[in-house]
Short mmCIF file of C-alpha atoms in Angstrom, two decimals:
data_model
loop_
_atom_site.label_atom_id
_atom_site.label_comp_id
_atom_site.label_asym_id
_atom_site.label_seq_id
_atom_site.Cartn_x
_atom_site.Cartn_y
_atom_site.Cartn_z
CA ARG O 1 9.97 23.75 39.06
CA TRP O 2 10.22 20.33 38.27
CA THR O 3 12.26 18.58 35.92
CA ILE O 4 12.01 15.03 34.68
CA CYS O 5 14.51 12.71 32.56
CA ALA O 6 12.54 10.76 29.89
CA ARG O 7 12.59 8.71 26.81
CA VAL O 8 10.77 9.91 23.51
CA THR O 9 8.86 6.83 22.36
CA GLN O 10 6.71 8.71 20.18
CA LYS O 11 6.45 11.49 17.84
CA GLY O 12 3.71 12.71 16.08
CA GLN O 13 3.92 14.63 12.93
CA ILE O 14 2.64 18.38 12.98
CA ARG O 15 -0.74 18.75 12.36
CA THR O 16 -2.26 22.40 11.80
CA TRP O 17 -6.34 23.17 12.40
CA SER O 18 -8.81 25.59 11.46
CA ASN O 19 -12.24 26.36 12.63
CA SER O 20 -14.68 29.16 13.97
CA ARG O 21 -11.96 29.74 17.16
CA GLY O 22 -8.57 30.54 14.64
CA GLU O 23 -6.26 28.17 13.57
CA GLY O 24 -2.99 26.55 14.67
CA LYS O 25 -0.51 23.88 14.82
CA LEU O 26 0.72 20.89 17.15
CA PHE O 27 2.49 17.98 17.54
CA SER O 28 2.36 15.49 20.66
CA ILE O 29 5.13 13.03 21.94
CA GLU O 30 4.96 10.06 24.48
CA LEU O 31 8.10 10.02 27.06
CA VAL O 32 8.73 7.02 29.53
CA ASP O 33 10.77 6.86 32.69
CA GLU O 34 11.07 4.09 35.36
CA SER O 35 7.67 5.16 36.73
CA GLY O 36 5.95 5.22 33.76
CA GLU O 37 4.44 7.10 30.58
CA ILE O 38 2.96 10.49 30.01
CA ARG O 39 1.83 12.45 27.11
CA ALA O 40 3.42 15.61 26.03
CA THR O 41 1.73 18.59 23.38
CA ALA O 42 3.42 21.72 21.76
CA PHE O 43 1.27 24.28 20.55
CA ASN O 44 1.91 26.83 17.66
CA ASP O 45 5.15 28.56 18.81
CA GLN O 46 6.52 25.83 20.93
CA ALA O 47 5.54 23.16 18.11
CA ASP O 48 7.79 25.10 15.42
CA LYS O 49 10.47 25.56 18.57
CA PHE O 50 10.75 21.60 19.31
CA PHE O 51 9.45 19.63 16.56
CA PRO O 52 13.28 19.79 14.82
CA LEU O 53 15.16 19.04 18.25
CA ILE O 54 12.84 16.12 19.61
CA GLU O 55 14.17 13.20 18.09
CA LEU O 56 12.06 9.56 18.60
CA ASN O 57 14.09 7.03 20.97
CA LYS O 58 16.27 9.79 22.51
CA VAL O 59 16.41 11.18 26.04
CA TYR O 60 15.91 14.08 27.40
CA TYR O 61 15.50 16.56 30.70
CA PHE O 62 11.95 18.21 30.39
CA THR O 63 11.63 21.32 32.64
CA LYS O 64 8.47 23.99 33.16
CA GLY O 65 5.63 22.13 31.56
CA VAL O 66 1.86 22.45 32.19
CA LEU O 67 0.14 19.65 33.80
CA LYS O 68 -3.57 18.94 32.99
CA THR O 69 -6.26 16.11 33.42
CA ALA O 70 -5.44 13.52 30.31
CA ASN O 71 -8.07 13.58 27.39
CA LYS O 72 -8.36 9.77 27.03
CA GLN O 73 -10.02 10.35 23.57
CA TYR O 74 -6.93 11.21 22.25
CA THR O 75 -4.57 9.09 23.60
CA ALA O 76 -4.07 5.58 25.11
CA VAL O 77 -0.89 6.44 27.18
CA LYS O 78 -1.65 5.25 30.71
CA ASN O 79 -1.58 8.03 32.75
CA ASP O 80 -4.23 10.58 34.09
CA TYR O 81 -2.31 13.53 33.29
CA GLU O 82 -0.79 15.10 30.40
CA MET O 83 2.09 17.68 30.08
CA THR O 84 1.39 21.28 27.80
CA PHE O 85 4.85 22.89 26.63
CA THR O 86 4.75 26.59 27.30
CA ASN O 87 7.22 29.38 26.70
CA GLU O 88 9.26 28.51 29.72
CA THR O 89 9.76 25.26 28.81
CA SER O 90 13.19 23.51 28.42
CA VAL O 91 14.25 20.48 26.68
CA VAL O 92 17.69 19.31 27.26
CA PRO O 93 19.46 16.44 25.69
CA CYS O 94 20.66 13.61 28.06
CA ASP O 95 23.49 11.43 27.21
CA ASP O 96 23.48 8.92 30.16
CA ALA O 97 20.02 7.43 30.30
CA GLN O 98 21.14 3.95 28.91
CA HIS O 99 18.72 2.89 32.04
CA LEU O 100 15.39 3.83 30.82
CA PRO O 101 13.16 1.89 28.79
CA SER O 102 12.44 2.34 24.97
CA VAL O 103 9.37 1.84 23.30
CA GLN O 104 6.80 -0.75 25.12
CA PHE O 105 4.82 -3.06 23.08
CA GLU O 106 2.09 -5.50 23.97
CA PHE O 107 1.76 -7.28 20.56
CA VAL O 108 -1.34 -9.09 19.29
CA SER O 109 -1.35 -11.73 17.19
CA ILE O 110 -2.49 -10.89 13.51
CA SER O 111 -4.65 -13.82 13.42
CA ASP O 112 -6.45 -12.20 16.82
CA LEU O 113 -7.42 -9.26 14.73
CA GLU O 114 -10.06 -11.21 13.34
CA ASN O 115 -12.04 -11.26 16.52
CA THR O 116 -10.78 -7.57 17.73
CA PRO O 117 -13.69 -5.07 17.69
CA LYS O 118 -13.48 -2.17 15.17
CA ASP O 119 -11.75 1.00 16.48
CA SER O 120 -9.68 -1.00 19.09
CA ILE O 121 -6.17 0.26 19.17
CA VAL O 122 -3.43 -2.30 19.23
CA ASP O 123 -0.09 -3.26 18.74
CA VAL O 124 1.24 -5.64 16.28
CA ILE O 125 4.73 -6.73 14.41
CA GLY O 126 5.11 -8.35 10.93
CA ILE O 127 7.35 -9.24 8.27
CA CYS O 128 6.36 -6.54 5.50
CA LYS O 129 5.53 -9.08 3.09
CA SER O 130 4.76 -6.57 0.28
CA TYR O 131 3.92 -2.94 -0.10
CA GLU O 132 2.01 -0.48 -2.60
CA ASP O 133 2.98 2.62 -4.05
CA VAL O 134 2.30 5.94 -2.66
CA THR O 135 -1.37 7.41 -3.74
CA LYS O 136 -2.82 10.64 -2.92
CA ILE O 137 -6.23 11.34 -1.93
CA THR O 138 -8.24 14.37 -1.17
CA VAL O 139 -9.81 14.76 2.67
CA LYS O 140 -13.31 16.10 2.20
CA ALA O 141 -13.12 17.84 5.72
CA ASN O 142 -10.71 20.15 4.97
CA ASN O 143 -10.25 19.60 0.98
CA ARG O 144 -6.22 18.91 1.79
CA GLU O 145 -4.35 15.93 -0.32
CA VAL O 146 -2.52 13.64 1.66
CA SER O 147 -0.14 10.58 0.89
CA LYS O 148 -1.34 7.33 1.97
CA ARG O 149 0.46 3.90 1.50
CA ASN O 150 -0.58 0.38 2.07
CA VAL O 151 1.84 -2.39 3.36
CA HIS O 152 1.05 -5.70 3.86
CA LEU O 153 2.14 -7.65 7.06
CA MET O 154 2.43 -11.28 7.77
CA ASP O 155 3.68 -12.76 11.30
CA THR O 156 4.22 -16.54 12.48
CA SER O 157 0.16 -17.16 12.37
CA GLY O 158 0.48 -17.44 8.57
CA LYS O 159 -2.38 -14.36 8.67
CA LEU O 160 -1.78 -11.16 6.70
CA VAL O 161 -3.14 -7.93 7.07
CA THR O 162 -2.81 -4.42 5.16
CA ALA O 163 -1.86 -1.59 7.39
CA THR O 164 -2.52 2.17 5.73
CA LEU O 165 0.38 4.64 6.52
CA TRP O 166 -0.09 8.33 5.71
CA GLY O 167 1.76 11.39 5.64
CA SER O 168 5.41 11.81 5.11
CA GLU O 169 5.83 7.92 6.53
CA ALA O 170 3.94 6.84 3.71
CA GLU O 171 6.36 8.68 1.31
CA GLN O 172 9.21 7.66 2.94
CA PHE O 173 8.76 4.31 3.78
CA ASP O 174 10.86 1.42 1.65
CA GLY O 175 10.04 -2.29 1.87
CA SER O 176 12.11 -3.41 -0.68
CA ARG O 177 13.97 -5.73 1.65
CA GLN O 178 11.12 -7.09 3.40
CA PRO O 179 11.42 -5.46 6.82
CA VAL O 180 9.95 -6.49 10.16
CA ILE O 181 7.87 -3.41 11.34
CA ALA O 182 6.41 -3.09 14.60
CA ILE O 183 3.18 -0.24 14.97
CA LYS O 184 2.26 0.77 18.77
CA GLY O 185 -1.25 2.22 18.85
CA ALA O 186 -2.71 1.04 15.19
CA ARG O 187 -6.61 1.73 15.15
CA VAL O 188 -8.19 -1.67 13.82
CA SER O 189 -10.98 -0.62 11.32
CA ASP O 190 -13.37 -3.83 9.31
CA PHE O 191 -13.11 -2.41 5.82
CA GLY O 192 -12.54 -5.35 3.78
CA GLY O 193 -12.47 -7.94 6.50
CA ARG O 194 -9.90 -6.26 9.21
CA SER O 195 -7.31 -3.71 8.70
CA LEU O 196 -5.08 -1.36 10.49
CA SER O 197 -4.59 2.25 9.85
CA VAL O 198 -1.64 4.33 11.38
CA LEU O 199 -2.85 7.24 13.42
CA SER O 200 -0.86 10.34 13.96
CA SER O 201 -0.17 9.01 17.68
CA SER O 202 1.17 5.91 16.31
CA THR O 203 4.75 4.65 16.85
CA VAL O 204 6.21 2.90 13.82
CA VAL O 205 9.65 1.20 14.22
CA ILE O 206 11.58 -0.43 11.64
CA ASN O 207 13.64 -3.84 12.23
CA PRO O 208 13.15 -2.90 16.03
CA ASP O 209 16.01 -4.04 18.07
CA SER O 210 13.81 -6.48 20.00
CA PRO O 211 13.54 -10.62 20.88
CA GLU O 212 9.87 -10.37 18.95
CA ALA O 213 11.19 -8.71 15.48
CA PHE O 214 14.80 -11.36 16.07
CA LYS O 215 12.41 -14.33 16.63
CA LEU O 216 10.27 -13.16 13.33
CA ARG O 217 12.94 -12.25 11.28
CA GLY O 218 14.55 -16.07 11.92
CA TRP O 219 11.46 -17.69 11.42
CA TYR O 220 11.09 -15.92 7.76
CA GLU O 221 14.52 -16.43 6.57
CA PHE O 222 15.90 -19.58 8.03
CA ASP O 223 13.01 -21.87 9.28
CA SER O 224 11.30 -24.21 6.59
CA GLU O 225 7.74 -23.05 7.66
CA GLY O 226 8.39 -19.46 7.49
CA GLN O 227 10.14 -19.78 4.21
CA LEU O 228 6.92 -21.95 2.77
CA LEU O 229 4.22 -20.73 4.52
CA GLU O 230 1.21 -19.85 1.84
CA CYS O 231 -0.03 -16.50 3.75
CA THR O 232 -3.70 -15.72 4.12
CA SER O 233 -5.06 -12.07 3.69
CA ILE O 234 -7.69 -11.33 6.44
CA SER O 235 -8.08 -7.33 5.03
CA ASP O 236 -9.80 -8.82 2.05
CA VAL O 237 -11.85 -12.02 2.51
CA ARG O 238 -12.76 -12.12 -1.56
CA GLY O 239 -9.19 -11.62 -2.61
CA GLY O 240 -10.01 -8.59 -4.56
CA PRO O 241 -7.57 -5.53 -5.44
CA ALA O 242 -8.43 -3.70 -1.69
CA SER O 243 -5.74 -6.24 -0.67
CA GLY O 244 -3.05 -4.99 -3.00
CA VAL O 245 -1.07 -8.16 -2.31
CA ASN O 246 -1.24 -11.32 -4.37
CA THR O 247 -1.90 -14.05 -2.15
CA ASN O 248 -4.63 -15.97 -4.15
CA TRP O 249 -2.17 -17.81 -5.94
CA LYS O 250 -3.97 -19.78 -8.86
CA THR O 251 -2.60 -21.71 -11.98
CA LEU O 252 -4.60 -20.98 -14.92
CA PHE O 253 -6.05 -24.06 -15.21
CA GLU O 254 -7.27 -23.68 -11.43
CA ALA O 255 -9.10 -20.42 -12.32
CA LYS O 256 -10.82 -22.14 -14.48
CA SER O 257 -12.01 -25.59 -13.19
CA GLU O 258 -13.04 -23.62 -10.09
CA ASN O 259 -14.92 -21.52 -12.05
CA LEU O 260 -14.00 -17.94 -10.85
CA GLY O 261 -15.85 -14.66 -12.22
CA GLN O 262 -19.17 -17.26 -12.88
CA GLY O 263 -20.82 -15.58 -9.54
CA ASP O 264 -22.84 -12.63 -9.05
CA LYS O 265 -19.39 -10.39 -8.28
CA ALA O 266 -15.79 -10.61 -9.72
CA ASP O 267 -13.43 -12.70 -8.62
CA TYR O 268 -9.61 -11.92 -8.50
CA PHE O 269 -6.40 -14.06 -8.63
CA SER O 270 -2.74 -14.06 -9.42
CA CYS O 271 -0.77 -15.93 -11.78
CA VAL O 272 2.57 -16.34 -13.14
CA GLY O 273 1.89 -16.30 -17.27
CA THR O 274 4.14 -15.92 -19.89
CA VAL O 275 3.08 -13.64 -22.56
CA VAL O 276 2.59 -15.78 -25.78
CA HIS O 277 1.03 -13.62 -28.20
CA LEU O 278 -0.07 -9.58 -28.30
CA ARG O 279 -2.97 -8.37 -30.68
CA LYS O 280 -1.64 -4.94 -31.95
CA GLU O 281 -4.77 -4.70 -34.04
CA ASN O 282 -6.93 -1.89 -32.48
CA CYS O 283 -4.67 -1.93 -29.14
CA MET O 284 -4.88 2.05 -28.90
CA TYR O 285 -7.19 4.48 -29.72
CA GLN O 286 -7.37 8.47 -29.60
CA ALA O 287 -9.17 9.45 -26.08
CA CYS O 288 -10.19 12.67 -24.96
CA PRO O 289 -7.34 15.14 -23.25
CA SER O 290 -9.19 15.89 -20.09
CA GLN O 291 -7.70 14.32 -17.10
CA ASP O 292 -10.49 12.67 -15.91
CA CYS O 293 -11.86 11.32 -19.08
CA ASN O 294 -10.83 8.40 -21.36
CA LYS O 295 -13.34 8.62 -23.67
CA LYS O 296 -12.90 7.65 -27.35
CA VAL O 297 -12.84 11.21 -29.61
CA ILE O 298 -14.11 11.52 -32.93
CA ASP O 299 -11.95 13.34 -35.51
CA GLN O 300 -13.66 16.35 -36.96
CA GLN O 301 -11.35 16.12 -40.05
CA ASN O 302 -10.39 19.90 -39.11
CA GLY O 303 -7.82 19.83 -36.77
CA LEU O 304 -10.03 19.15 -33.85
CA TYR O 305 -11.15 16.13 -31.97
CA ARG O 306 -14.52 15.90 -30.11
CA CYS O 307 -15.38 14.39 -26.94
CA GLU O 308 -19.10 13.31 -26.64
CA LYS O 309 -19.08 12.72 -22.79
CA CYS O 310 -17.32 16.56 -22.10
CA ASP O 311 -19.31 17.76 -25.15
CA ARG O 312 -16.37 19.84 -26.23
CA GLU O 313 -13.47 20.09 -29.30
CA PHE O 314 -10.06 19.61 -28.73
CA PRO O 315 -7.18 20.65 -31.03
CA ASN O 316 -5.23 17.51 -29.32
CA PHE O 317 -5.91 14.01 -27.96
CA LYS O 318 -3.86 11.35 -25.67
CA TYR O 319 -3.49 8.15 -26.67
CA ARG O 320 -4.96 5.54 -24.37
CA MET O 321 -3.99 1.49 -24.40
CA MET O 322 -6.51 -1.62 -24.65
CA LEU O 323 -4.20 -4.29 -25.59
CA LEU O 324 -5.19 -8.06 -25.83
CA VAL O 325 -2.83 -10.01 -24.39
CA THR O 326 -2.52 -14.02 -24.36
CA ILE O 327 -0.77 -15.50 -21.81
CA ALA O 328 0.12 -19.12 -20.76
CA ASP O 329 1.72 -21.29 -17.89
CA CYS O 330 2.28 -25.06 -17.80
CA LEU O 331 -1.30 -26.11 -18.36
CA GLU O 332 -3.56 -23.42 -19.69
CA TYR O 333 -3.83 -20.39 -21.69
CA GLN O 334 -5.77 -17.12 -21.22
CA TRP O 335 -6.69 -13.82 -23.35
CA VAL O 336 -6.11 -10.72 -20.96
CA THR O 337 -7.58 -7.40 -21.80
CA CYS O 338 -4.58 -4.83 -20.55
CA PHE O 339 -5.30 -1.26 -20.34
CA GLN O 340 -2.79 1.86 -19.77
CA GLU O 341 -0.34 0.59 -16.90
CA SER O 342 -0.55 -2.72 -17.84
CA ALA O 343 -0.06 -2.42 -21.09
CA GLU O 344 2.62 0.20 -21.27
CA PHE O 345 4.99 -2.09 -18.67
CA ILE O 346 4.37 -5.20 -21.12
CA LEU O 347 5.10 -3.13 -24.09
CA GLY O 348 8.27 -1.38 -22.37
CA GLN O 349 7.14 1.84 -23.88
CA ASN O 350 4.63 4.90 -22.92
CA ALA O 351 1.33 5.05 -24.61
CA ALA O 352 2.29 8.69 -26.53
CA PHE O 353 5.52 7.10 -27.77
CA LEU O 354 3.99 4.14 -29.18
CA GLY O 355 1.17 6.18 -31.27
CA GLU O 356 3.88 8.33 -32.52
CA LEU O 357 5.60 5.10 -33.73
CA LYS O 358 2.58 3.87 -35.09
CA GLU O 359 2.01 7.04 -37.31
CA LYS O 360 5.82 7.14 -38.41
CA ASN O 361 7.66 4.26 -38.24
CA GLU O 362 5.42 0.88 -38.81
CA GLN O 363 8.54 -1.38 -38.77
CA ALA O 364 9.48 -0.24 -35.24
CA PHE O 365 6.30 -0.09 -33.91
CA GLU O 366 6.05 -4.14 -34.89
CA GLU O 367 9.55 -5.06 -33.24
CA VAL O 368 8.02 -3.38 -29.85
CA PHE O 369 5.40 -6.22 -30.16
CA GLN O 370 7.77 -8.65 -31.01
CA ASN O 371 10.04 -8.02 -28.33
CA ALA O 372 7.18 -8.10 -25.96
CA ASN O 373 6.69 -11.52 -26.53
CA PHE O 374 7.88 -14.85 -24.22
CA ASN O 375 8.33 -12.42 -21.33
CA THR O 376 7.04 -13.74 -17.73
CA TYR O 377 5.17 -11.59 -15.29
CA GLU O 378 3.46 -11.80 -12.19
CA PHE O 379 -0.12 -11.20 -13.34
CA ARG O 380 -3.13 -9.96 -10.99
CA ILE O 381 -6.34 -10.89 -12.99
CA ARG O 382 -10.13 -9.94 -12.36
CA VAL O 383 -12.35 -12.47 -14.13
CA LYS O 384 -16.00 -11.72 -14.20
CA LEU O 385 -18.97 -13.11 -16.48
CA GLU O 386 -20.12 -10.59 -18.44
CA THR O 387 -23.21 -11.11 -21.71
CA TYR O 388 -22.76 -8.96 -24.90
CA ASN O 389 -25.39 -10.28 -28.06
CA ASP O 390 -27.04 -12.73 -25.55
CA GLU O 391 -23.57 -14.54 -25.47
CA SER O 392 -21.74 -14.88 -21.87
CA ARG O 393 -18.23 -15.07 -21.33
CA ILE O 394 -15.67 -14.96 -18.70
CA LYS O 395 -13.89 -11.26 -19.23
CA ALA O 396 -10.48 -11.65 -17.90
CA THR O 397 -8.45 -8.03 -16.99
CA ALA O 398 -4.92 -7.56 -15.89
CA VAL O 399 -5.53 -4.93 -12.85
CA ASP O 400 -1.58 -5.46 -12.07
CA VAL O 401 1.18 -6.46 -13.83
CA LYS O 402 4.70 -6.84 -12.37
CA PRO O 403 8.28 -8.80 -12.57
CA VAL O 404 8.07 -12.32 -11.08
CA ASN O 405 9.42 -12.78 -7.50
CA TYR O 406 11.41 -15.75 -8.17
CA ARG O 407 12.58 -16.08 -4.05
CA GLU O 408 8.33 -16.11 -3.44
CA TYR O 409 7.58 -18.13 -6.72
CA SER O 410 10.02 -20.84 -5.65
CA LYS O 411 8.72 -20.85 -2.19
CA ARG O 412 5.01 -21.39 -3.43
CA LEU O 413 6.73 -24.56 -6.01
CA ILE O 414 8.29 -26.16 -3.06
CA ALA O 415 5.33 -25.79 -0.52
CA SER O 416 3.21 -27.00 -3.73
CA ILE O 417 5.56 -30.13 -4.39
CA ARG O 418 5.30 -30.99 -0.72
CA ARG O 419 1.61 -30.84 -0.48
CA ASN O 420 1.31 -33.06 -3.49
CA ALA O 421 3.90 -35.23 -2.33
CA GLN O 422 1.96 -35.89 0.74
CA LEU O 423 -1.45 -36.43 -0.77
CA GLY O 424 0.42 -39.08 -3.20
#
């Protein structure tokens, strides 16, 4: 019989498995005391029993577990052994253990990740410069749906990296106040430059109580360098949509003078622009109601609508937006095509409501477009040279439209003024 007093420095989510030998569940934790660290895993009944009882960063007495040789394939914990909970295992809270160390990090600078080998396990810390909405993907291996969210972290190197959160961690994350995020045990990926994936064995700490976090927060909020620094993403060297973050800021004049979109591949840039004209003619169409089809339907004049792509007739349809908008900044203007989500955001109404309004109240429909004029937004724009009827022209498409972050916009303007003053 033995007992250890240790702090929980990592707690994974419950994971399930199913194979030829059966199915089950497990979760793992990492423990630290003055002598070192060890990994512990609970299976099935023990997983159900201990998962709600054990909390991250709390200290417990652990009694009667089975020790075995550690499988280094699944852990980066520096111990040759690991613990498995049994029916006899006991976990009791310890209230007097302030002397025990908390989560230990060995941080790597984000700029150093560019030269870090693929699949390396690293610790990073950064300001959450921005974050994306939660999306759902289906894992092919087990056909299970899982949540994911990309967050974009910057440190004092001025480099920015995309880190992917999964599951409940992705769903519960709140980056609205630009927190400092420390990640222990993230895996380096070479997808789109360099990016990070948070594993089930990783530990994510928001606003950690550590010198590194305090230094980073102070640099970002109070140091002129941190306030004005324009970050460069290492997660998408072309600045495309995979980065999910507006790092390639341009004025419309710069985008045109740099011939963006003239190459073999599309280019992406971000700008702040004001809507000065909306073309309401042919801005929406009747589309196939199938979930994954947006093809225009043909009115059969008998109460049915035919989709040539699906080769079916439907008793209904859905409205889809394809809105042409002219945006302008202080130097230039640009025609931009806005599809469903972007168009709905600019107009402030969903397509279904606008379609009904167009049919029943033309004046109210007109007012929606009038009210949408002269509003200013941040645009993420894709530009690509396209040829139609032997005529080539740049087509600009809005891939994202959102309110202006005036704090960040002001920082960029000040930085631009200072650069121009030095050139002068």
